[in-house]
Coordinates of C-alpha atoms in Angstrom, one line a residue:
M17 CA -21.0 46.7 -100.7
N18 CA -23.3 44.8 -98.5
A19 CA -21.9 42.2 -96.1
I20 CA -22.8 38.5 -96.5
V21 CA -25.0 37.4 -93.7
I22 CA -24.7 33.8 -92.7
P23 CA -27.7 32.3 -90.8
A24 CA -26.9 31.1 -87.3
T25 CA -28.1 27.6 -88.3
T26 CA -25.7 27.4 -91.2
D27 CA -22.8 28.4 -88.9
A28 CA -23.8 25.7 -86.5
R29 CA -23.9 23.1 -89.2
W30 CA -20.4 24.1 -90.3
R31 CA -19.1 23.6 -86.8
V32 CA -20.8 20.3 -86.3
A33 CA -19.9 19.1 -89.8
L34 CA -16.2 20.0 -89.5
A35 CA -15.9 18.4 -86.1
S36 CA -17.6 15.2 -87.4
L37 CA -15.2 15.2 -90.4
A38 CA -12.1 15.7 -88.2
L39 CA -13.1 12.8 -86.0
L40 CA -13.9 10.6 -89.0
I41 CA -10.5 11.3 -90.6
A42 CA -8.8 10.6 -87.2
A43 CA -10.6 7.3 -87.1
L44 CA -9.5 6.5 -90.7
L45 CA -5.9 7.3 -89.8
W46 CA -6.1 5.0 -86.8
M47 CA -7.9 2.1 -88.5
F48 CA -5.7 2.2 -91.6
R49 CA -2.6 3.2 -89.8
G50 CA -0.6 0.4 -91.4
T51 CA -1.3 1.8 -94.9
A52 CA -0.6 5.4 -93.7
L53 CA 2.6 4.5 -92.0
G54 CA 3.7 2.5 -95.0
M55 CA 3.3 5.6 -97.1
V56 CA 5.3 7.7 -94.7
D57 CA 8.0 5.1 -94.5
I58 CA 8.5 5.3 -98.3
W59 CA 8.5 9.1 -98.2
W60 CA 11.2 9.1 -95.6
N61 CA 13.4 6.4 -97.1
F62 CA 13.1 7.1 -100.8
E63 CA 14.2 10.5 -102.2
T64 CA 11.9 10.0 -105.2
Y65 CA 8.9 10.5 -102.9
T66 CA 10.2 13.0 -100.3
H67 CA 8.0 15.7 -101.9
A68 CA 4.9 13.8 -100.6
F69 CA 5.4 15.3 -97.2
L70 CA 4.2 18.6 -98.7
V71 CA 1.1 17.3 -100.3
A72 CA -1.3 17.4 -97.2
P73 CA -0.1 20.9 -96.1
I74 CA -0.6 22.2 -99.7
S75 CA -4.1 20.7 -99.9
V76 CA -5.0 22.3 -96.6
W77 CA -3.7 25.7 -97.8
L78 CA -5.6 25.4 -101.0
V79 CA -8.8 24.9 -99.1
W80 CA -8.0 27.7 -96.7
R81 CA -7.6 30.2 -99.5
Q82 CA -11.1 29.3 -100.7
R83 CA -12.7 29.9 -97.4
A84 CA -14.6 33.0 -98.5
D85 CA -16.3 30.9 -101.2
L86 CA -17.1 28.0 -98.9
V87 CA -18.6 29.9 -95.9
P88 CA -21.9 30.7 -97.7
L89 CA -22.4 27.1 -98.6
T90 CA -24.3 24.8 -96.3
P91 CA -22.9 21.3 -95.3
R92 CA -25.4 18.7 -96.6
P93 CA -24.3 15.2 -95.6
Q94 CA -24.8 12.5 -98.3
P95 CA -25.7 9.1 -96.8
W96 CA -25.8 7.5 -100.3
L97 CA -22.0 7.9 -100.4
L98 CA -21.6 5.2 -97.8
L99 CA -22.0 2.8 -100.6
A100 CA -19.1 4.3 -102.4
L101 CA -17.1 4.1 -99.2
A102 CA -17.9 0.4 -98.9
V103 CA -16.8 -0.2 -102.5
V104 CA -13.4 1.7 -102.0
G105 CA -13.0 -0.1 -98.7
A106 CA -13.4 -3.4 -100.6
I107 CA -10.7 -2.3 -103.0
W108 CA -8.4 -1.5 -100.1
L109 CA -9.1 -4.9 -98.7
A110 CA -8.1 -6.6 -102.0
G111 CA -4.9 -4.5 -102.1
D112 CA -4.0 -5.3 -98.5
L113 CA -4.5 -9.1 -98.9
A114 CA -2.6 -9.2 -102.2
L115 CA 0.1 -6.9 -100.7
V116 CA -0.2 -4.5 -103.7
N117 CA 0.7 -1.4 -101.8
V118 CA -0.2 1.1 -104.5
V119 CA -3.8 -0.3 -104.6
S120 CA -4.3 -0.1 -100.9
Q121 CA -2.7 3.4 -100.7
F122 CA -4.8 4.9 -103.5
A123 CA -7.9 3.4 -101.9
F124 CA -6.9 4.9 -98.5
V125 CA -6.6 8.4 -100.0
G126 CA -9.8 7.8 -101.9
L127 CA -11.6 7.0 -98.6
I128 CA -10.4 10.4 -97.2
V129 CA -11.7 12.2 -100.3
L130 CA -15.1 10.4 -100.1
S131 CA -15.4 11.1 -96.4
V132 CA -15.2 14.8 -97.1
A133 CA -18.0 14.5 -99.7
A134 CA -20.1 12.2 -97.5
V135 CA -20.0 14.5 -94.4
L136 CA -19.9 18.0 -96.0
G137 CA -21.8 17.2 -99.1
V138 CA -21.1 17.0 -102.9
E139 CA -21.5 20.7 -103.4
I140 CA -18.7 21.6 -101.0
A141 CA -16.5 18.7 -102.2
W142 CA -16.9 19.8 -105.8
A143 CA -15.9 23.4 -104.7
I144 CA -12.6 22.0 -103.3
A145 CA -12.3 19.2 -105.9
F146 CA -8.7 20.2 -106.8
P147 CA -7.3 20.3 -103.3
L148 CA -8.9 16.9 -102.7
A149 CA -7.6 15.4 -105.9
F150 CA -4.1 16.8 -105.1
L151 CA -4.0 14.4 -102.1
F152 CA -3.4 11.5 -104.5
F153 CA 0.1 12.9 -105.1
A154 CA 0.8 11.5 -101.6
V155 CA 0.7 8.0 -103.0
P156 CA 4.2 6.7 -103.8
F157 CA 3.5 5.8 -107.4
G158 CA 5.5 5.5 -110.6
E159 CA 8.4 3.0 -110.0
F160 CA 6.7 0.6 -112.5
A161 CA 7.9 3.0 -115.3
I162 CA 11.6 2.7 -114.3
P163 CA 12.5 0.0 -116.9
W164 CA 10.7 1.7 -119.7
M165 CA 12.2 5.1 -118.9
M166 CA 15.7 3.5 -118.6
R167 CA 15.2 2.0 -122.1
W168 CA 14.0 5.3 -123.6
T169 CA 16.9 7.2 -122.0
A170 CA 19.4 4.7 -123.3
D171 CA 17.8 4.8 -126.8
F172 CA 18.0 8.5 -127.0
T173 CA 21.5 8.7 -125.6
V174 CA 22.8 6.2 -128.1
Y175 CA 21.1 7.8 -131.1
A176 CA 22.3 11.3 -130.0
L177 CA 25.9 10.0 -129.6
Q178 CA 25.8 8.4 -133.0
A179 CA 24.4 11.6 -134.5
S180 CA 27.4 13.4 -132.9
G181 CA 29.8 11.2 -134.7
I182 CA 30.8 9.0 -131.7
P183 CA 30.8 5.2 -132.4
V184 CA 28.7 3.3 -129.9
Y185 CA 28.4 -0.4 -129.0
R186 CA 25.3 -1.1 -127.0
E187 CA 24.4 -4.0 -124.7
G188 CA 20.9 -3.5 -123.1
Q189 CA 21.1 -0.4 -120.9
S190 CA 24.9 -0.3 -121.1
F191 CA 26.9 1.1 -124.0
V192 CA 30.6 1.6 -124.8
I193 CA 32.1 4.6 -126.5
P194 CA 35.9 5.1 -127.2
S195 CA 36.4 6.9 -123.9
G196 CA 34.7 4.3 -121.7
R197 CA 31.7 2.3 -120.6
W198 CA 28.4 3.9 -119.5
S199 CA 25.2 2.4 -118.0
V200 CA 21.7 3.8 -117.6
V201 CA 20.7 2.7 -114.1
A202 CA 17.5 3.3 -112.1
A203 CA 18.7 6.7 -110.8
C204 CA 19.2 7.8 -114.5
S205 CA 15.6 6.8 -115.5
G206 CA 14.3 10.2 -114.7
V207 CA 11.3 8.9 -112.8
R208 CA 12.0 11.3 -109.8
Y209 CA 12.2 14.2 -112.2
L210 CA 8.9 13.2 -113.8
I211 CA 7.0 12.8 -110.6
A212 CA 8.3 16.1 -109.1
S213 CA 7.6 18.0 -112.4
F214 CA 4.1 16.6 -112.7
M215 CA 3.1 17.4 -109.1
V216 CA 4.5 21.0 -109.2
G217 CA 3.3 21.5 -112.8
T218 CA -0.3 20.5 -111.8
L219 CA -0.3 22.9 -108.9
F220 CA 1.1 25.7 -111.1
A221 CA -1.6 25.1 -113.7
Y222 CA -4.3 25.2 -111.1
L223 CA -3.1 28.5 -109.6
N224 CA -2.3 30.3 -112.8
Y225 CA -5.0 29.1 -115.2
K226 CA -8.8 29.2 -115.0
S227 CA -9.8 27.3 -118.1
I228 CA -9.8 23.5 -118.0
K229 CA -8.1 23.4 -121.5
R230 CA -5.1 25.4 -120.4
R231 CA -4.7 23.5 -117.2
L232 CA -4.7 20.1 -119.0
I233 CA -2.3 21.4 -121.7
F234 CA 0.2 22.5 -119.1
M235 CA -0.2 19.3 -117.1
V236 CA 0.7 17.3 -120.3
V237 CA 3.7 19.6 -120.9
A238 CA 4.8 19.0 -117.3
L239 CA 4.8 15.3 -118.1
I240 CA 6.7 15.6 -121.4
V241 CA 9.3 18.1 -120.5
P242 CA 11.0 16.1 -117.7
I243 CA 11.2 13.0 -119.9
V244 CA 12.9 14.9 -122.8
A245 CA 15.0 16.9 -120.2
N246 CA 16.3 13.7 -118.7
W247 CA 17.3 12.4 -122.2
L248 CA 19.2 15.6 -122.8
R249 CA 20.7 15.4 -119.3
A250 CA 22.0 11.8 -120.0
Y251 CA 23.4 12.8 -123.3
M252 CA 25.1 15.9 -121.8
I253 CA 26.6 13.9 -119.0
V254 CA 28.1 11.3 -121.4
M255 CA 29.4 14.1 -123.6
L256 CA 31.0 16.0 -120.7
G257 CA 32.8 12.8 -119.6
H258 CA 33.9 12.0 -123.1
L259 CA 35.2 15.5 -124.0
S260 CA 36.9 15.8 -120.6
N261 CA 38.6 12.4 -120.9
N262 CA 36.5 11.2 -118.0
T263 CA 37.6 13.8 -115.5
I264 CA 34.2 15.4 -114.9
A265 CA 30.6 14.1 -114.8
V266 CA 31.7 10.5 -114.1
G267 CA 31.0 10.3 -110.3
V268 CA 28.6 11.7 -107.9
D269 CA 29.0 15.1 -109.6
H270 CA 27.0 13.9 -112.6
L271 CA 23.9 13.6 -110.3
V272 CA 24.5 17.2 -109.2
Y273 CA 24.8 18.4 -112.8
G274 CA 21.6 16.5 -113.6
W275 CA 19.6 18.2 -110.8
V276 CA 21.0 21.6 -111.8
F277 CA 20.0 21.0 -115.4
F278 CA 16.6 19.8 -114.4
G279 CA 16.1 22.9 -112.2
I280 CA 17.0 25.2 -115.1
V281 CA 14.6 23.4 -117.5
I282 CA 11.7 23.4 -115.0
T283 CA 12.3 27.1 -114.3
I284 CA 12.1 27.9 -118.0
M285 CA 8.9 25.8 -118.3
F286 CA 7.3 27.8 -115.5
F287 CA 8.5 31.1 -117.0
V288 CA 7.1 30.3 -120.4
G289 CA 3.9 29.0 -118.8
A290 CA 3.4 32.2 -116.8
R291 CA 3.1 34.2 -120.0
W292 CA -0.3 32.6 -120.6
A293 CA -1.5 33.0 -117.0
E294 CA -5.1 34.0 -116.6
P295 CA -6.0 36.7 -114.1
P296 CA -8.3 35.5 -111.3
K297 CA -12.0 36.1 -111.9
P298 CA -13.4 39.1 -110.0
L299 CA -15.6 38.2 -107.0
P300 CA -19.3 38.8 -107.6
P301 CA -21.0 41.4 -105.3
A302 CA -21.9 39.9 -102.0
A303 CA -25.6 39.3 -101.4
P304 CA -27.1 40.6 -98.2
A305 CA -28.1 37.1 -97.3
L306 CA -28.0 33.5 -98.7
V307 CA -31.4 32.0 -99.3
R308 CA -31.6 28.3 -100.1
S309 CA -34.6 26.3 -101.3
G310 CA -35.3 22.8 -100.3
V311 CA -36.0 20.9 -97.2
P312 CA -33.7 22.0 -94.3
Q313 CA -31.6 19.2 -92.9
S314 CA -30.8 18.4 -89.3
T315 CA -27.7 20.2 -87.9
W316 CA -26.6 16.8 -86.6
G317 CA -26.9 14.9 -89.9
S318 CA -23.2 15.1 -90.4
V319 CA -22.6 13.3 -87.1
G320 CA -24.8 10.4 -88.1
V321 CA -23.1 10.0 -91.5
A322 CA -19.6 10.2 -89.9
L323 CA -20.5 7.5 -87.4
A324 CA -22.1 5.3 -90.2
A325 CA -19.0 5.8 -92.3
A326 CA -16.7 4.7 -89.5
L327 CA -18.8 1.6 -89.0
V328 CA -18.7 0.8 -92.8
L329 CA -14.9 1.2 -92.9
A330 CA -14.4 -1.0 -89.8
L331 CA -15.7 -3.9 -91.9
P332 CA -12.8 -4.2 -94.3
M333 CA -10.4 -3.9 -91.4
A334 CA -12.1 -6.7 -89.6
L335 CA -12.2 -8.9 -92.7
A336 CA -8.5 -8.3 -93.4
A337 CA -7.6 -9.3 -89.8
H338 CA -9.8 -12.4 -90.1
V339 CA -8.3 -13.5 -93.5
H340 CA -4.7 -12.9 -92.3
D341 CA -5.3 -14.9 -89.1
A342 CA -7.1 -17.8 -91.0
N343 CA -4.3 -18.1 -93.5
R344 CA -1.4 -17.7 -91.1
S345 CA 0.7 -20.9 -90.8
G346 CA 2.8 -21.9 -87.8
F347 CA 5.1 -24.0 -90.0
A348 CA 8.1 -22.8 -92.1
P349 CA 8.1 -24.4 -95.5
E350 CA 10.6 -27.1 -96.3
L351 CA 11.8 -27.0 -99.9
K352 CA 14.3 -29.4 -101.4
L353 CA 14.8 -30.1 -105.1
P354 CA 15.5 -33.8 -105.9
N355 CA 18.9 -34.9 -107.2
V356 CA 17.3 -36.8 -110.1
L357 CA 14.6 -35.6 -112.4
A358 CA 12.9 -37.2 -115.4
D359 CA 14.4 -37.6 -118.8
G360 CA 18.0 -38.2 -117.5
W361 CA 18.5 -34.9 -115.6
R362 CA 20.8 -35.2 -112.6
A363 CA 22.1 -32.7 -110.1
D364 CA 25.7 -31.7 -111.0
A365 CA 27.6 -30.5 -107.9
A366 CA 30.6 -29.7 -110.1
A367 CA 28.7 -27.2 -112.2
G368 CA 29.3 -24.3 -109.8
E369 CA 27.0 -22.3 -107.6
P370 CA 23.4 -22.0 -108.7
F371 CA 22.2 -18.6 -109.9
V372 CA 20.4 -16.6 -107.1
P373 CA 18.2 -13.7 -108.2
S374 CA 17.4 -10.6 -106.2
F375 CA 14.1 -11.7 -104.6
L376 CA 12.7 -10.3 -101.4
K377 CA 13.2 -12.5 -98.3
P378 CA 11.5 -15.8 -99.4
A379 CA 10.5 -18.1 -96.6
A380 CA 12.5 -20.9 -98.3
E381 CA 14.6 -21.2 -101.4
A382 CA 16.3 -23.9 -103.3
G383 CA 18.7 -24.0 -106.3
V384 CA 20.2 -26.9 -108.2
I385 CA 22.1 -27.2 -111.5
Y386 CA 21.1 -30.2 -113.5
R387 CA 23.0 -31.9 -116.3
S388 CA 21.9 -34.4 -119.0
T389 CA 23.1 -35.5 -122.4
R390 CA 21.2 -32.5 -123.8
G391 CA 23.1 -29.9 -121.8
V392 CA 22.9 -28.0 -118.4
V393 CA 19.9 -26.3 -116.9
G394 CA 19.7 -24.5 -113.6
V395 CA 16.6 -24.4 -111.4
Y396 CA 15.9 -21.8 -108.7
I397 CA 12.7 -21.7 -106.5
A398 CA 11.8 -19.0 -104.0
Y399 CA 8.9 -20.1 -101.8
Y400 CA 6.7 -17.5 -99.9
R401 CA 4.4 -18.1 -96.9
D402 CA 2.8 -15.8 -94.4
Q403 CA 3.7 -12.9 -96.7
S404 CA 4.3 -9.4 -95.5
P405 CA 5.3 -6.1 -97.1
T406 CA 9.0 -7.1 -96.6
S407 CA 8.5 -10.7 -97.8
K408 CA 6.1 -11.2 -100.8
F409 CA 6.1 -13.1 -104.0
V410 CA 5.4 -11.1 -107.2
G411 CA 6.3 -7.6 -106.2
G412 CA 8.3 -4.6 -107.5
D413 CA 11.2 -5.6 -105.2
N414 CA 11.7 -9.0 -106.8
W415 CA 14.1 -8.7 -109.7
I416 CA 15.9 -11.4 -111.7
T417 CA 18.7 -8.8 -111.8
R418 CA 18.3 -5.3 -110.4
P419 CA 18.9 -2.3 -112.8
A420 CA 22.0 -1.4 -110.8
D421 CA 23.4 -5.0 -110.8
L422 CA 27.0 -5.0 -111.9
T423 CA 27.1 -8.7 -112.6
W424 CA 24.5 -9.1 -115.3
N425 CA 23.0 -6.8 -118.0
T426 CA 19.5 -7.5 -119.2
L427 CA 19.4 -7.5 -123.0
E428 CA 15.8 -8.6 -123.6
N429 CA 12.4 -9.3 -121.9
R430 CA 9.7 -11.2 -123.7
V431 CA 6.8 -13.6 -123.3
T432 CA 8.0 -17.2 -124.1
P433 CA 5.7 -20.3 -124.3
L434 CA 6.6 -23.5 -122.4
S435 CA 5.0 -26.9 -122.8
A436 CA 4.4 -29.2 -119.9
E437 CA 2.1 -32.3 -119.6
G438 CA 0.0 -31.4 -122.7
R439 CA -0.4 -27.7 -121.6
T440 CA 1.2 -24.6 -123.1
L441 CA 2.2 -22.0 -120.5
D442 CA 3.4 -18.5 -121.0
S443 CA 6.6 -17.5 -119.1
Q444 CA 8.7 -14.4 -118.8
G445 CA 11.7 -14.9 -121.1
V446 CA 14.8 -12.9 -120.1
M447 CA 18.2 -12.8 -121.8
L448 CA 21.2 -11.8 -119.7
L449 CA 24.8 -10.9 -120.6
E450 CA 27.6 -11.1 -118.1
R451 CA 29.1 -7.6 -117.5
D452 CA 32.6 -8.7 -116.7
E453 CA 34.7 -6.8 -119.3
S454 CA 37.8 -8.8 -118.5
A455 CA 36.1 -11.9 -119.9
G456 CA 35.9 -10.3 -123.4
A457 CA 34.2 -12.5 -126.0
L458 CA 33.8 -15.3 -123.4
R459 CA 31.1 -13.5 -121.4
K460 CA 28.2 -15.7 -120.6
H461 CA 24.8 -15.4 -122.3
R462 CA 22.1 -16.6 -119.9
E463 CA 18.6 -17.5 -121.0
V464 CA 16.0 -17.4 -118.2
R465 CA 12.4 -18.5 -118.0
R466 CA 10.4 -17.1 -115.1
L467 CA 7.1 -18.5 -113.8
H468 CA 4.9 -17.5 -110.8
W469 CA 3.1 -20.4 -109.0
T470 CA 0.2 -20.3 -106.6
A471 CA -2.5 -22.8 -105.7
G472 CA -1.3 -25.3 -108.2
H473 CA -1.3 -23.0 -111.3
W474 CA 1.5 -21.3 -113.2
Y475 CA 1.4 -17.7 -114.4
A476 CA 3.6 -15.4 -116.5
E477 CA 1.8 -12.1 -115.7
D478 CA 2.3 -10.5 -112.3
S479 CA -1.3 -9.3 -112.1
E480 CA -2.7 -12.8 -112.9
A481 CA -0.6 -14.4 -110.2
K482 CA -1.5 -11.7 -107.6
L483 CA -5.2 -12.1 -108.3
A484 CA -5.0 -15.9 -108.1
N485 CA -3.1 -15.6 -104.8
L486 CA -5.8 -13.2 -103.5
L487 CA -8.6 -15.7 -104.4
A488 CA -6.7 -18.5 -102.7
Q489 CA -6.6 -16.5 -99.5
I490 CA -10.3 -15.7 -99.7
R491 CA -11.0 -19.4 -100.1
G492 CA -8.9 -20.2 -97.1
Q493 CA -6.1 -22.0 -99.0
G494 CA -3.4 -19.8 -97.5
D495 CA -1.1 -17.2 -99.2
D496 CA 1.6 -19.7 -100.4
G497 CA 3.3 -18.7 -103.6
A498 CA 6.5 -19.4 -105.4
E499 CA 8.8 -18.0 -108.0
L500 CA 10.4 -20.4 -110.4
L501 CA 13.5 -19.7 -112.6
L502 CA 14.8 -22.1 -115.3
Y503 CA 18.0 -21.0 -116.9
T504 CA 20.9 -22.1 -119.1
D505 CA 24.1 -20.5 -120.5
D506 CA 24.2 -20.5 -124.3
S507 CA 25.1 -17.8 -126.8
D508 CA 22.6 -19.3 -129.3
P509 CA 19.1 -18.2 -128.1
A510 CA 17.4 -20.8 -130.3
A511 CA 19.5 -23.6 -128.8
A512 CA 18.9 -22.3 -125.3
D513 CA 15.1 -22.1 -125.9
R514 CA 15.0 -25.7 -127.2
L515 CA 16.9 -27.0 -124.1
L516 CA 14.7 -25.1 -121.7
Q517 CA 11.6 -26.3 -123.5
S518 CA 12.8 -29.9 -123.3
F519 CA 13.5 -29.6 -119.5
A520 CA 10.1 -27.9 -118.8
A521 CA 8.2 -30.5 -120.8
A522 CA 9.8 -33.4 -118.8
N523 CA 9.9 -31.8 -115.3
L524 CA 7.5 -28.9 -114.8
G525 CA 4.7 -31.2 -113.7
A526 CA 6.9 -32.8 -111.1
I527 CA 8.0 -29.4 -109.8
D528 CA 4.3 -28.4 -109.6
R529 CA 3.5 -31.5 -107.5
M530 CA 6.5 -30.8 -105.2
L531 CA 5.2 -27.3 -104.6
L532 CA 1.7 -28.6 -103.9
A533 CA 3.1 -31.0 -101.4
T534 CA 5.0 -28.2 -99.7
Q535 CA 1.8 -26.1 -99.5
A536 CA 0.0 -29.1 -98.0
R537 CA 2.5 -29.1 -95.1
R538 CA 1.1 -26.0 -93.4

């Protein structure tokens, strides 16, 4: 077999291109260090994403094992990809200003991938497309699915218990069987199983299959299997507790049983998948030399593209710093709800403590319970200014009640209209039920209406509120935003809705003007 002869000019291009790429990635890590360190912080502090520490080493190893295929290729920098870098940089800027971490983090990884293609060329980037795409598993993503997967897990567990002849009484994500009460909390949702299975399953598919069809099929299987396995795990845990008279699988040990069961299921999935593994394609005979057509490019072209890319990506960083500085206020907001509102609503100090949700470090908050001849309505406002990753309105850390909350059980979420000053607004309608078993039939039913406010407008959807807040920052109006909760305790949902509708129609406009006045005092 003849040896492959690589021209000296090609070897020099590789050395210059790799050095340029290494310096560009180092510059990216420095410029976007806030985003990068934020990702590492999540990997370190949340077990769901600990696997992300392995993503970069695996990607490097995958590229290294292809080195024999890459050496004959010639790095051909692509200046036109600077435009793509600018677009992704703008996406990062939007995510950073809106404090939507997942957007800025995906954009950050996208910048690394595009940098490889810009400096080394599309041909080389395509040859290592999977290792580059694998880097996106480093983004902490998937927590948005927790409520859905909790609900699906509770649905399956209840149906399976009923099919097993066990009577079940369900309240949201909690249910009662003759041997005790169970709840499906965030740790039981199966999201960590899903993320781990999909990452490892995708790697398995790439290494063991050559056809796109087989790879995609196994990736879909790697998504479905952990979901179904988690349902079976939850059912198995409840049955173990029930049949053992709650002596096993009712404490920390049920998490251990869950991981053992998950490990067995995933091992079986890989064992079955290996039966259809495709052998690697034989390497073609090596040519005595690699001849390429086309106009030869300068050995130093990669340096120019890397420098230009660094300059392009410095722009969103500079814009982010400018907007943050321009919108930063030196004054803490002062928030105070009045004692008297329109239509006969007055603060009732004897009504007890106002409801306080689990919102993330507002700059100011206020809560008052009002009473009129129509009934009792509570108002809670969380006001945000000079937002940061640890203090932001509209985020995954802002819960009316957290999934693990032992005080309230969420029975229903829906979109509910509210009327105010001739306008109809959508709000997030939530029905809560008190979890105190000792209260028996006297447990409270709480109806809640949630609205986001920014720049004088109300929003029900998180995405709409985030976009409106982002546009307000770009216009130089500041990053002020607020979360509003209206709530009342009534076991009749229709009566509670009429009461909240009446309160909102009379007072939502006044609350809006109060928030505008608070924003004006920057």
